[in-house]
Amino acid sequence: MSNIGSYEEQIKDFDWSISEKELGYKDGDVINIGWYCSDRICEMGKADKTAFIWEGFGGQKKQYTFNDIRLAGNTIGSYLRGLGIKDGDRVCLFMDRIPELYLGFLGVLKIGAIAQPLFSAFGDESLHVRLENAETRAIITQRKHVKKVRKIRDSLPHLEFIIIVDHDGKKPLQEKEIAFSLKDADPVEEFDIFPTKAESPSVLHYTSGTTGQPKGVKHVHYSLIGQYLTSKWVLDLQDDDIYWCTADPGWVTGTSYGIIAPWSLGVTQCVLDTGFSADAWYGFIAKHRVTVWYSAPTAIRSLMKAGEEAVLKHDLSSLRHLASVGEPLNAEAVIWSEKVFGLAFHDTYWQTETGAIMLTNFPGMNIKPGSMGKPFPGITGVILDPETHEPIQEPNKPGLIAFKPGWPSMMRTYWNNEETFQSKFVNGWYLSGDRATIDQDGYFWFVGRDDDVINTGGHLVSPFEVESALLEHEAVAESAVVAKPDDVNMEVVKAFVTLKPGFNQSAELELKIMNFIRKKLSPLAMPQEIEYMDNLPKTRSGKIMRRLLHAKEWGEDIGDTSTLEDDD
Ligand code: WT7
């Protein structure tokens, strides 16, 4: 029997107080995610249960009980507090998927500071805009990433501490740098956890839009109420599960469901800190007897490419429930997984902004391959007419996905950008920025994004950010960046550029520009192709017509360009 039981029964009189009750929370109480993920589980008698199984890049292994993660959170928290870091301060976690990232997250939350996880493959420019916007006070990082921080520290007046968790003493520490070793620190048994309340900020995740700089999505400790129940009902996490979420905590899936979900439920989770390989992934599942697996369509499509033979080499019989998020999960992938694993991937839809799963295929639900499923109980999801912003009643008619605001894990604002936050609401609806249809049975079907943001392998990339970075290259005069179709990643970044006088259109220059973006922004944002143009198509007012280039890439009818020309 799954945790949710019957969806139809659960939606009838649903109330989030179900979650509050299970967590022993009452309105006005102290609520601290760090405490809920470790101390509370220990108090429930699971102190010696394994919380965390970790495997590193070179095959290193570490294992932690709930008591170990409780102590580690205290120890890191008390170290940060000793530096003078206090509630509300932003502390960036800039690490590979090493234990300190997960344990540091708990430590930051335990002192009431705001955890700002950033993807460790980010280049200095991506890092800079996000630290500058958040006025981050401390960054916790590794030796291998500190160079990027050094490049930008002088232009970040709010950044006081660069904490290196694996300093080996070989090279001297530089300005603002300090060494902290979890292994050598005295474990802190007794710790005064900061009494955060429901609306105290917890996590700041940056997400990319079409225009402007990335936005800091502010979440609060009350988000736990949503993350707890969605992971219980959708991921169906149960006491004896071994759970694997393949997402990096630099992105919201990796925190909401890669830290908070399993640990607040007292469930064992494992983490593999390596790049993708079908063999390594299947081997990991077999070795740790993973039961619940939360992954992403690009990974699933890559596994499909590796073929059924790769599956057959491993004993994957422990698996019992599979779920996916981040980009459209095509019907073929669902059918394939049912065939080779005997289990269908259950698609889930949500966003950094929503903090938790919004639309989903529940365990036990009749899956329509290719559909995102139905709203989680307590979530009112509709399709709005793009013109009138009224809900569309007719089935199968595309429009904008919108939700009735007020679910627990919803973002509270964009950091320092209340205006953009407000612009997300129309007629009392939160606009997701995605388009979909709802069929006669109430299932949602993804149509596409309502903006120019590129979703490459489940990661959002802002064309604006890439275009701006391209202009910083000495050879580039103008740039336009769009998505290009791709078999595995669904979309990849493609750039069109015109060159400055004196530069030649060569393959060598293309590689140089690609590398320039990779270093500055990230490997995800790096264009997979750069096409040289003599002129970029522009509107009469001189605005580059990205949409025309996009249509060309996707073999779509460009239609009437005179309307495109006037279109902003
Ligand atoms: C965007 C949110 C929260 C998960 C990680 C991504 C796209 C997400 C699906 C899905 C089709 C999906 C949407 C959404 N997306 N899930 N099941 N089917 N598209 O968080 O980086 O904020 O991205 O990812 O476009 O708006 P994010």
mmCIF file of N, CA and C in Angstrom, residues 46-94:
data_model
loop_
_atom_site.group_PDB
_atom_site.id
_atom_site.type_symbol
_atom_site.label_atom_id
_atom_site.label_comp_id
_atom_site.label_asym_id
_atom_site.label_seq_id
_atom_site.Cartn_x
_atom_site.Cartn_y
_atom_site.Cartn_z
ATOM 1 N N LYS A 46 15.728 7.249 16.138
ATOM 2 C CA LYS A 46 16.473 6.740 14.982
ATOM 3 C C LYS A 46 17.895 7.288 14.907
ATOM 4 N N ALA A 47 18.451 7.642 16.070
ATOM 5 C CA ALA A 47 19.781 8.256 16.088
ATOM 6 C C ALA A 47 20.817 7.372 15.395
ATOM 7 N N ASP A 48 20.693 6.066 15.530
ATOM 8 C CA ASP A 48 21.702 5.165 14.958
ATOM 9 C C ASP A 48 21.353 4.663 13.564
ATOM 10 N N LYS A 49 20.248 5.109 13.052
ATOM 11 C CA LYS A 49 19.871 4.695 11.689
ATOM 12 C C LYS A 49 20.763 5.437 10.681
ATOM 13 N N THR A 50 21.109 4.784 9.587
ATOM 14 C CA THR A 50 21.917 5.436 8.554
ATOM 15 C C THR A 50 21.098 6.522 7.869
ATOM 16 N N ALA A 51 21.656 7.728 7.840
ATOM 17 C CA ALA A 51 20.984 8.843 7.187
ATOM 18 C C ALA A 51 21.541 9.045 5.785
ATOM 19 N N PHE A 52 22.850 8.761 5.638
ATOM 20 C CA PHE A 52 23.557 9.262 4.457
ATOM 21 C C PHE A 52 24.642 8.277 4.045
ATOM 22 N N ILE A 53 24.550 7.811 2.818
ATOM 23 C CA ILE A 53 25.611 6.970 2.260
ATOM 24 C C ILE A 53 26.188 7.761 1.095
ATOM 25 N N TRP A 54 27.469 8.011 1.155
ATOM 26 C CA TRP A 54 28.072 8.883 0.141
ATOM 27 C C TRP A 54 29.218 8.184 -0.587
ATOM 28 N N GLU A 55 29.230 8.333 -1.896
ATOM 29 C CA GLU A 55 30.349 7.807 -2.689
ATOM 30 C C GLU A 55 30.919 8.900 -3.553
ATOM 31 N N GLY A 56 32.241 9.033 -3.502
ATOM 32 C CA GLY A 56 32.888 10.129 -4.228
ATOM 33 C C GLY A 56 33.372 9.723 -5.600
ATOM 34 N N PHE A 57 33.925 10.699 -6.230
ATOM 35 C CA PHE A 57 34.441 10.631 -7.579
ATOM 36 C C PHE A 57 35.465 9.504 -7.740
ATOM 37 N N GLY A 58 36.344 9.380 -6.771
ATOM 38 C CA GLY A 58 37.392 8.364 -6.892
ATOM 39 C C GLY A 58 37.040 7.078 -6.161
ATOM 40 N N GLY A 59 35.764 6.865 -5.869
ATOM 41 C CA GLY A 59 35.345 5.639 -5.197
ATOM 42 C C GLY A 59 35.407 5.716 -3.677
ATOM 43 N N GLN A 60 35.753 6.903 -3.111
ATOM 44 C CA GLN A 60 35.764 7.028 -1.650
ATOM 45 C C GLN A 60 34.341 6.851 -1.142
ATOM 46 N N LYS A 61 34.244 6.401 0.106
ATOM 47 C CA LYS A 61 32.921 6.169 0.690
ATOM 48 C C LYS A 61 32.853 6.770 2.082
ATOM 49 N N LYS A 62 31.675 7.277 2.418
ATOM 50 C CA LYS A 62 31.448 7.739 3.783
ATOM 51 C C LYS A 62 30.015 7.412 4.150
ATOM 52 N N GLN A 63 29.817 7.196 5.413
ATOM 53 C CA GLN A 63 28.474 6.856 5.862
ATOM 54 C C GLN A 63 28.187 7.584 7.174
ATOM 55 N N TYR A 64 26.991 8.093 7.339
ATOM 56 C CA TYR A 64 26.618 8.880 8.519
ATOM 57 C C TYR A 64 25.278 8.410 9.073
ATOM 58 N N THR A 65 25.184 8.352 10.379
ATOM 59 C CA THR A 65 23.883 8.070 11.000
ATOM 60 C C THR A 65 23.159 9.404 11.195
ATOM 61 N N PHE A 66 21.910 9.317 11.636
ATOM 62 C CA PHE A 66 21.188 10.560 11.929
ATOM 63 C C PHE A 66 21.858 11.321 13.069
ATOM 64 N N ASN A 67 22.449 10.582 14.016
ATOM 65 C CA ASN A 67 23.164 11.296 15.069
ATOM 66 C C ASN A 67 24.407 11.987 14.498
ATOM 67 N N ASP A 68 25.073 11.333 13.560
ATOM 68 C CA ASP A 68 26.255 11.960 12.930
ATOM 69 C C ASP A 68 25.863 13.248 12.202
ATOM 70 N N ILE A 69 24.757 13.208 11.491
ATOM 71 C CA ILE A 69 24.410 14.433 10.740
ATOM 72 C C ILE A 69 23.901 15.523 11.700
ATOM 73 N N ARG A 70 23.303 15.097 12.798
ATOM 74 C CA ARG A 70 22.901 16.072 13.832
ATOM 75 C C ARG A 70 24.141 16.781 14.380
ATOM 76 N N LEU A 71 25.158 15.981 14.731
ATOM 77 C CA LEU A 71 26.386 16.561 15.288
ATOM 78 C C LEU A 71 27.110 17.424 14.251
ATOM 79 N N ALA A 72 27.170 16.945 13.020
ATOM 80 C CA ALA A 72 27.870 17.710 11.980
ATOM 81 C C ALA A 72 27.187 19.055 11.754
ATOM 82 N N GLY A 73 25.855 19.055 11.746
ATOM 83 C CA GLY A 73 25.108 20.314 11.591
ATOM 84 C C GLY A 73 25.430 21.260 12.745
ATOM 85 N N ASN A 74 25.456 20.718 13.957
ATOM 86 C CA ASN A 74 25.799 21.539 15.131
ATOM 87 C C ASN A 74 27.213 22.106 15.001
ATOM 88 N N THR A 75 28.124 21.241 14.586
ATOM 89 C CA THR A 75 29.537 21.622 14.546
ATOM 90 C C THR A 75 29.766 22.733 13.517
ATOM 91 N N ILE A 76 29.191 22.557 12.351
ATOM 92 C CA ILE A 76 29.350 23.586 11.312
ATOM 93 C C ILE A 76 28.621 24.861 11.742
ATOM 94 N N GLY A 77 27.425 24.680 12.291
ATOM 95 C CA GLY A 77 26.655 25.842 12.761
ATOM 96 C C GLY A 77 27.419 26.624 13.811
ATOM 97 N N SER A 78 28.023 25.892 14.738
ATOM 98 C CA SER A 78 28.699 26.590 15.819
ATOM 99 C C SER A 78 29.971 27.272 15.305
ATOM 100 N N TYR A 79 30.613 26.672 14.328
ATOM 101 C CA TYR A 79 31.782 27.314 13.711
ATOM 102 C C TYR A 79 31.370 28.636 13.038
ATOM 103 N N LEU A 80 30.299 28.585 12.285
ATOM 104 C CA LEU A 80 29.834 29.799 11.589
ATOM 105 C C LEU A 80 29.431 30.870 12.602
ATOM 106 N N ARG A 81 28.754 30.432 13.642
ATOM 107 C CA ARG A 81 28.330 31.370 14.676
ATOM 108 C C ARG A 81 29.555 32.020 15.324
ATOM 109 N N GLY A 82 30.590 31.226 15.517
ATOM 110 C CA GLY A 82 31.836 31.744 16.092
ATOM 111 C C GLY A 82 32.470 32.836 15.233
ATOM 112 N N LEU A 83 32.200 32.785 13.945
ATOM 113 C CA LEU A 83 32.728 33.832 13.058
ATOM 114 C C LEU A 83 31.885 35.097 13.134
ATOM 115 N N GLY A 84 30.768 34.986 13.820
ATOM 116 C CA GLY A 84 29.873 36.145 13.919
ATOM 117 C C GLY A 84 28.730 36.096 12.914
ATOM 118 N N ILE A 85 28.604 34.964 12.234
ATOM 119 C CA ILE A 85 27.503 34.861 11.266
ATOM 120 C C ILE A 85 26.209 34.590 12.033
ATOM 121 N N LYS A 86 25.172 35.341 11.657
ATOM 122 C CA LYS A 86 23.940 35.266 12.447
ATOM 123 C C LYS A 86 22.729 35.043 11.554
ATOM 124 N N ASP A 87 21.583 34.941 12.211
ATOM 125 C CA ASP A 87 20.344 34.675 11.477
ATOM 126 C C ASP A 87 20.131 35.718 10.381
ATOM 127 N N GLY A 88 19.655 35.262 9.251
ATOM 128 C CA GLY A 88 19.375 36.170 8.133
ATOM 129 C C GLY A 88 20.571 36.402 7.218
ATOM 130 N N ASP A 89 21.794 36.117 7.701
ATOM 131 C CA ASP A 89 22.971 36.289 6.828
ATOM 132 C C ASP A 89 22.942 35.235 5.726
ATOM 133 N N ARG A 90 23.431 35.596 4.557
ATOM 134 C CA ARG A 90 23.483 34.624 3.467
ATOM 135 C C ARG A 90 24.822 33.910 3.476
ATOM 136 N N VAL A 91 24.744 32.585 3.477
ATOM 137 C CA VAL A 91 25.950 31.758 3.434
ATOM 138 C C VAL A 91 25.866 30.888 2.190
ATOM 139 N N CYS A 92 26.808 31.100 1.283
ATOM 140 C CA CYS A 92 26.785 30.344 0.032
ATOM 141 C C CYS A 92 27.497 28.996 0.203
ATOM 142 N N LEU A 93 26.886 27.950 -0.333
ATOM 143 C CA LEU A 93 27.504 26.626 -0.344
ATOM 144 C C LEU A 93 27.939 26.376 -1.778
ATOM 145 N N PHE A 94 29.241 26.361 -1.991
ATOM 146 C CA PHE A 94 29.772 26.267 -3.356
ATOM 147 C C PHE A 94 30.741 25.089 -3.411
#
